[in-house]
mmCIF file of C-alpha atoms and ligand atoms in Angstrom:
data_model
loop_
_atom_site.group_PDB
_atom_site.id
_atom_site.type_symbol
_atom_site.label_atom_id
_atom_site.label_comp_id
_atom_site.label_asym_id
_atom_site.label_seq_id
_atom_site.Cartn_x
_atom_site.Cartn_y
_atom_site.Cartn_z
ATOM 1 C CA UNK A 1 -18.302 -1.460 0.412
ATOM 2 C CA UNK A 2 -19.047 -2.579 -3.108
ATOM 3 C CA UNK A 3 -19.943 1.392 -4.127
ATOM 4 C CA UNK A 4 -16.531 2.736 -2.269
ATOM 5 C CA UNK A 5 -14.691 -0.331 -4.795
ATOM 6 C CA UNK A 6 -16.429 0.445 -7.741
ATOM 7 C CA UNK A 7 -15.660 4.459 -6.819
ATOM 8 C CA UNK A 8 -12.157 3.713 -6.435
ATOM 9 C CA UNK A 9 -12.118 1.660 -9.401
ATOM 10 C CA UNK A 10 -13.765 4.101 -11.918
ATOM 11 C CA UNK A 11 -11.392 6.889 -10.745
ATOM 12 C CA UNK A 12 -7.661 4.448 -11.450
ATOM 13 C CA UNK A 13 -6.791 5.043 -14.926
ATOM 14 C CA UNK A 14 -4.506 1.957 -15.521
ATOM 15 C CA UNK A 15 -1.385 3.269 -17.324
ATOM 16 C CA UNK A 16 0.788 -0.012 -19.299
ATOM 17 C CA UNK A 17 4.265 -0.168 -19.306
ATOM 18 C CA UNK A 18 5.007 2.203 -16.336
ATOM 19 C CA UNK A 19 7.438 2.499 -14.741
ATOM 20 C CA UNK A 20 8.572 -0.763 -16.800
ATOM 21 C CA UNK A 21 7.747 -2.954 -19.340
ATOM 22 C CA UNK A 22 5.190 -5.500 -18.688
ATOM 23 C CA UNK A 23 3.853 -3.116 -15.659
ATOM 24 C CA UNK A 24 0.359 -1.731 -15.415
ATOM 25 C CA UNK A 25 0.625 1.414 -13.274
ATOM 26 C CA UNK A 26 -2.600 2.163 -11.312
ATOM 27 C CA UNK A 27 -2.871 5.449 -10.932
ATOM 28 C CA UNK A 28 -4.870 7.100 -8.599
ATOM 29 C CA UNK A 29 -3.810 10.425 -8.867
ATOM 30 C CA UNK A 30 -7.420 10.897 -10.637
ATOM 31 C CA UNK A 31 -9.092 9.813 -7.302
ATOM 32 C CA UNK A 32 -7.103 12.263 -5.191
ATOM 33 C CA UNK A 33 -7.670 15.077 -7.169
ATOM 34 C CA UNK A 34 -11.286 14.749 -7.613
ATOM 35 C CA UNK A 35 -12.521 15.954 -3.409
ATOM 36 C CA UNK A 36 -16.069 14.225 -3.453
ATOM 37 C CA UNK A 37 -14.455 10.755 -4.620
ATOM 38 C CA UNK A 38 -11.577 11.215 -1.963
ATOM 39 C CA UNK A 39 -13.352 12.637 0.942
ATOM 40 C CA UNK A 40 -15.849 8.844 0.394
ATOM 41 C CA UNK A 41 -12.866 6.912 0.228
ATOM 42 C CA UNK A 42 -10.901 8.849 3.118
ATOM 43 C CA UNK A 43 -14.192 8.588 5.213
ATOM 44 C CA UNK A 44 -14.897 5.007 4.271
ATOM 45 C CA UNK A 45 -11.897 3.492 5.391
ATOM 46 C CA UNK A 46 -12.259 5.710 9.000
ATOM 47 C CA UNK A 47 -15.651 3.727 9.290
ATOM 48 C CA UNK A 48 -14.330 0.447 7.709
ATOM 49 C CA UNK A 49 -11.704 0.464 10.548
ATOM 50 C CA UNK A 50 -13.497 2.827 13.326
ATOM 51 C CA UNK A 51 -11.976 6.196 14.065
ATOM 52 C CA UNK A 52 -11.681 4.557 17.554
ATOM 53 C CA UNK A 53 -9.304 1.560 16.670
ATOM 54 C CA UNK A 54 -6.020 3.224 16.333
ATOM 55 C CA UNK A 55 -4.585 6.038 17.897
ATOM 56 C CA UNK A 56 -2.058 7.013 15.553
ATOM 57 C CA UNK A 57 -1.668 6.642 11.327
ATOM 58 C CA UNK A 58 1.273 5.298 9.268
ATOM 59 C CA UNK A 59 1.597 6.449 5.715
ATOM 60 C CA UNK A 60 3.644 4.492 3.019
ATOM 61 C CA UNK A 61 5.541 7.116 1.352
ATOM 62 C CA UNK A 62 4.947 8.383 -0.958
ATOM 63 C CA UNK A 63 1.463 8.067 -2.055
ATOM 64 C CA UNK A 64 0.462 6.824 1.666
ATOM 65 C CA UNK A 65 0.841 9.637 2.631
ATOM 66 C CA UNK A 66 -2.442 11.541 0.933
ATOM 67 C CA UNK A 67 -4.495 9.098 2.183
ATOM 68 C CA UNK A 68 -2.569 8.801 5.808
ATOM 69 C CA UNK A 69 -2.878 12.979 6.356
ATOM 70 C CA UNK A 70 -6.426 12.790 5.386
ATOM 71 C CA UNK A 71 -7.412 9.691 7.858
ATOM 72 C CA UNK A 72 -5.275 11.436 10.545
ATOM 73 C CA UNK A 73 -6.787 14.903 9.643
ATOM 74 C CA UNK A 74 -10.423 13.366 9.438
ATOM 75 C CA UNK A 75 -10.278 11.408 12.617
ATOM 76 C CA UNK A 76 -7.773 13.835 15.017
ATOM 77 C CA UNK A 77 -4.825 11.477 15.249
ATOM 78 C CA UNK A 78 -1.213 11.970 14.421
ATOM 79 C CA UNK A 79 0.349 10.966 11.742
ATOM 80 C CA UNK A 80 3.734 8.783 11.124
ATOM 81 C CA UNK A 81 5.476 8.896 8.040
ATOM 82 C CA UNK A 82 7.036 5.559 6.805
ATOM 83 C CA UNK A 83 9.775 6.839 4.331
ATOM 84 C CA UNK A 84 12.355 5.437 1.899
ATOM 85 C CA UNK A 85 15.528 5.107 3.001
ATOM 86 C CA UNK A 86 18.167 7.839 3.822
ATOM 87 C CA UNK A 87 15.101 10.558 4.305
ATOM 88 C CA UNK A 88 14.406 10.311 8.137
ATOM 89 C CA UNK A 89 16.856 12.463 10.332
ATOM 90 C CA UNK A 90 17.197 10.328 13.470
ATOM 91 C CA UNK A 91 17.916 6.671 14.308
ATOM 92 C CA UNK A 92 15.065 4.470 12.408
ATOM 93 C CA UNK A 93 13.775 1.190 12.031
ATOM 94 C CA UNK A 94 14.591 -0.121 8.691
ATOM 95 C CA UNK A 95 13.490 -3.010 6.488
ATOM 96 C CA UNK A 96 13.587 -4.263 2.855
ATOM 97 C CA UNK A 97 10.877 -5.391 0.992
ATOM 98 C CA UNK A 98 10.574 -6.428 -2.870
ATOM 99 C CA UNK A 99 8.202 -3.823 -4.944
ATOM 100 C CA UNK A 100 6.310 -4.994 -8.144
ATOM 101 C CA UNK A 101 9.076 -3.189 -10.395
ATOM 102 C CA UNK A 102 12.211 -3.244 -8.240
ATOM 103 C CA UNK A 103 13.376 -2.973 -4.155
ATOM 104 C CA UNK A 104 13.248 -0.382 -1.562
ATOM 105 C CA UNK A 105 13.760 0.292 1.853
ATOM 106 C CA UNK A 106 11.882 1.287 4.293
ATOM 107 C CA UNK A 107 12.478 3.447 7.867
ATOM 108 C CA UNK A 108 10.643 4.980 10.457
ATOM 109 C CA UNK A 109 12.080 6.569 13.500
ATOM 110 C CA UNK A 110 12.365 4.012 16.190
ATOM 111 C CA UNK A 111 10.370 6.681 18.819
ATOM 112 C CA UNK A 112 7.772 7.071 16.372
ATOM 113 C CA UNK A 113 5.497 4.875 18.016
ATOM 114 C CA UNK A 114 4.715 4.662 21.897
ATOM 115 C CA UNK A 115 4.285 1.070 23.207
ATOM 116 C CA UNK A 116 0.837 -0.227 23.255
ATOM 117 C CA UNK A 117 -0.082 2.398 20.512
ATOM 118 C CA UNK A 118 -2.599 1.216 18.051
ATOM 119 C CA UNK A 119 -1.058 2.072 14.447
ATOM 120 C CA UNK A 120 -3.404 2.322 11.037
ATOM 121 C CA UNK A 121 -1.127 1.732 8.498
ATOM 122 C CA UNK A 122 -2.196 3.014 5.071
ATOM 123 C CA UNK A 123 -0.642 2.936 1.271
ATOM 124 C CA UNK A 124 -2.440 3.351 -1.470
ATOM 125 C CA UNK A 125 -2.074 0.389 -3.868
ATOM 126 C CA UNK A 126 -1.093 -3.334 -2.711
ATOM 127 C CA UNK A 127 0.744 -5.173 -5.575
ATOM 128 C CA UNK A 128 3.632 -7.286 -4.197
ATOM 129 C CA UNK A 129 5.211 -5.941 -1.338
ATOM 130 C CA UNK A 130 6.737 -8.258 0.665
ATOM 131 C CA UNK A 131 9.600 -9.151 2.644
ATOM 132 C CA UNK A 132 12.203 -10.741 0.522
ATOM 133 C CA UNK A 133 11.313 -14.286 0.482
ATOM 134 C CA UNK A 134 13.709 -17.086 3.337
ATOM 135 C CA UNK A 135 15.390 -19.095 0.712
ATOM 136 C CA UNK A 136 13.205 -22.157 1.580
ATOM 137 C CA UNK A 137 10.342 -19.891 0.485
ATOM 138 C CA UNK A 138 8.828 -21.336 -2.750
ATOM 139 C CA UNK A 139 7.129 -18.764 -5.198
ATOM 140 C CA UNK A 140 3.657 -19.383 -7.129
ATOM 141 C CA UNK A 141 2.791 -18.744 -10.933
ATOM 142 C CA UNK A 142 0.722 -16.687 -11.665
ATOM 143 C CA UNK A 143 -2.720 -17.614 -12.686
ATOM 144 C CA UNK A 144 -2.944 -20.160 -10.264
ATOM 145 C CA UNK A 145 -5.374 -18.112 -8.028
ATOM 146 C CA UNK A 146 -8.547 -16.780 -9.449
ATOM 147 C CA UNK A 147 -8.301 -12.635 -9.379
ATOM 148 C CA UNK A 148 -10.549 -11.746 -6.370
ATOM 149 C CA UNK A 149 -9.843 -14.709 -4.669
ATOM 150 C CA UNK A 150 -8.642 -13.662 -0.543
ATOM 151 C CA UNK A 151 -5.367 -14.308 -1.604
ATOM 152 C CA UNK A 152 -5.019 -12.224 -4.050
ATOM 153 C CA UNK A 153 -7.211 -9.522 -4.239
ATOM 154 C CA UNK A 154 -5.296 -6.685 -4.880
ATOM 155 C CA UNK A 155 -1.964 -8.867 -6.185
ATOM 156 C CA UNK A 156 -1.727 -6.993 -9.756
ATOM 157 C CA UNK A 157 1.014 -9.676 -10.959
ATOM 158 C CA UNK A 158 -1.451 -12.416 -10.756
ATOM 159 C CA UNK A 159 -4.322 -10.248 -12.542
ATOM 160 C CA UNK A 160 -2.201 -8.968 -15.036
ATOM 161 C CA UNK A 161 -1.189 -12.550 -15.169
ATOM 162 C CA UNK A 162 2.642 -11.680 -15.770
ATOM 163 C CA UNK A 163 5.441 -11.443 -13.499
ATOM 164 C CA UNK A 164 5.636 -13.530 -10.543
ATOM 165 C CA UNK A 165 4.670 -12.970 -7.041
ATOM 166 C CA UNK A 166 5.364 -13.942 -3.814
ATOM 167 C CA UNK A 167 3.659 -17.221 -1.774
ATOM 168 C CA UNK A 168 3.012 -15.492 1.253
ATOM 169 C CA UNK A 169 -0.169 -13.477 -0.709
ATOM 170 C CA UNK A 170 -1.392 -16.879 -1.799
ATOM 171 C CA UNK A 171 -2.873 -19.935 0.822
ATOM 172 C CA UNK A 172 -0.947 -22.755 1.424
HETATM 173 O O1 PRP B 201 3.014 -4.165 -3.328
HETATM 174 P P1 PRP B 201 4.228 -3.520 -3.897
HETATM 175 O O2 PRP B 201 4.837 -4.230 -5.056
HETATM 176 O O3 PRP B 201 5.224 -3.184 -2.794
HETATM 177 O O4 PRP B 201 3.773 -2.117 -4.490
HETATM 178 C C1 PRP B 201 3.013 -1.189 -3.788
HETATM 179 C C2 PRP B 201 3.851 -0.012 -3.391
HETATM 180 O O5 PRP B 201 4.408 0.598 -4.578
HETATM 181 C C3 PRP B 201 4.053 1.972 -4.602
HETATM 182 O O6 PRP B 201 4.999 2.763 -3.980
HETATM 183 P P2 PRP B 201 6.393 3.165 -4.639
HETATM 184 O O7 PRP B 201 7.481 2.456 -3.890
HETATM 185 O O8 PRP B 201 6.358 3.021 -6.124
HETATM 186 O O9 PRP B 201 6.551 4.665 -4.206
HETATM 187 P P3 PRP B 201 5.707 5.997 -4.475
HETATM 188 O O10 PRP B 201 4.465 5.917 -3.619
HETATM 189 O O11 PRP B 201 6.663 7.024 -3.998
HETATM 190 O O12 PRP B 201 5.395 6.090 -5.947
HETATM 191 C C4 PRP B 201 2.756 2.014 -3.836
HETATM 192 O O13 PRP B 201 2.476 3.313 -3.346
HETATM 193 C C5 PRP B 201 2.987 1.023 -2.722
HETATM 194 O O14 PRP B 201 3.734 1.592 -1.656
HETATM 195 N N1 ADE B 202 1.025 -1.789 -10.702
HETATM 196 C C1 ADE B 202 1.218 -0.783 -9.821
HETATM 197 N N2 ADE B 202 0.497 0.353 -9.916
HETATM 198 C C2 ADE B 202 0.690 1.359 -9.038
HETATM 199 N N3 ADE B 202 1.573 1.325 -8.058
HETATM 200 C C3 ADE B 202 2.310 0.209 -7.940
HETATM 201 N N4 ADE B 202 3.265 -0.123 -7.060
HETATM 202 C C4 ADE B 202 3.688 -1.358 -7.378
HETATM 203 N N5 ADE B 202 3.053 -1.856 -8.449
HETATM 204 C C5 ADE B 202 2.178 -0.878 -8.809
#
């Protein structure tokens, strides 16, 4: 697991001030282009998982959705997209959530799933996302958790140490 990390790692070029100020932008594109690199990744989360623990694959759009079609692909499931709001023709599920650099919506089609069915969902980067906070919800600093600590492995705002993110990443 350490190899597929430091693969992943030494194919993100980290791109500053995108989309925003104060952002750094990992981009993978680099790792998806390059098929060695992504065919290891794709192939390491199937065995991280099991290609026998989930019977169908949910892909964040947009950049879920590489890695999603692969898994599916790889393993012989379907594959669900999860898309941003106003894009899915027929009645959908729908939530809100808070992004690193602004908000979004979220929707999937409410038969999308069958009950009982076991559902990989995959994106490609972890920063913030959450649901927007209850009000009684109180919000952490950042710097207050080591980077690589559980709580925050993958929470750029607290690596970068700028921004703020959200409590629920961090243990109470
Ligand atoms: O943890 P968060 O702060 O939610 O950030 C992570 C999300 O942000 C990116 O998607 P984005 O909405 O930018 O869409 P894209 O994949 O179409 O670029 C990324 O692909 C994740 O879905
Ligand atoms: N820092 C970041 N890099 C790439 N994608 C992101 N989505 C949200 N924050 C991001």
């Amino acid at each position: 697991m350490a190899d597929l990390a430091e693969l992943v790692a030494s194919h993100i070029v980290d791109v500053p001030d995108f989309p925003k100020p104060g952002i750094l932008f990992k981009d993978l594109t680099p790792l998806f282009s390059d098929g060695p690199a992504f065919r290891e990744v794709v192939d390491g989360i199937v065995a991280q998982y099991g290609a026998a623990s989930f019977d169908v694959v949910a892909g964040i759009e947009a950049r879920g959705f590489v890695i999603a079609a692969a898994i599916a692909y790889a393993t012989g499931v379907g594959v669900v997209p999860v898309r941003k709001a106003g894009k899915l023709p027929r009645a959908v599920h729908s939530s809100s959530y808070e992004l690193e650099y602004g908000e979004a919506v979220l929707e999937v089609h409410t038969d999308a799933f069958r009950p009982g069915e076991r559902v990989l969902v995959v994106d490609d980067v972890l920063a913030t996302g959450a649901p927007p906070p209850p009000r009684s919800t109180s919000w952490s600093a950042p710097g207050e958790h080591s980077p690589g600590s559980p709580c925050c492995w993958s929470c750029r705002s607290c690596q970068a140490g700028s921004g703020w993110h959200h409590a629920r990443l961090m243990p109470s």
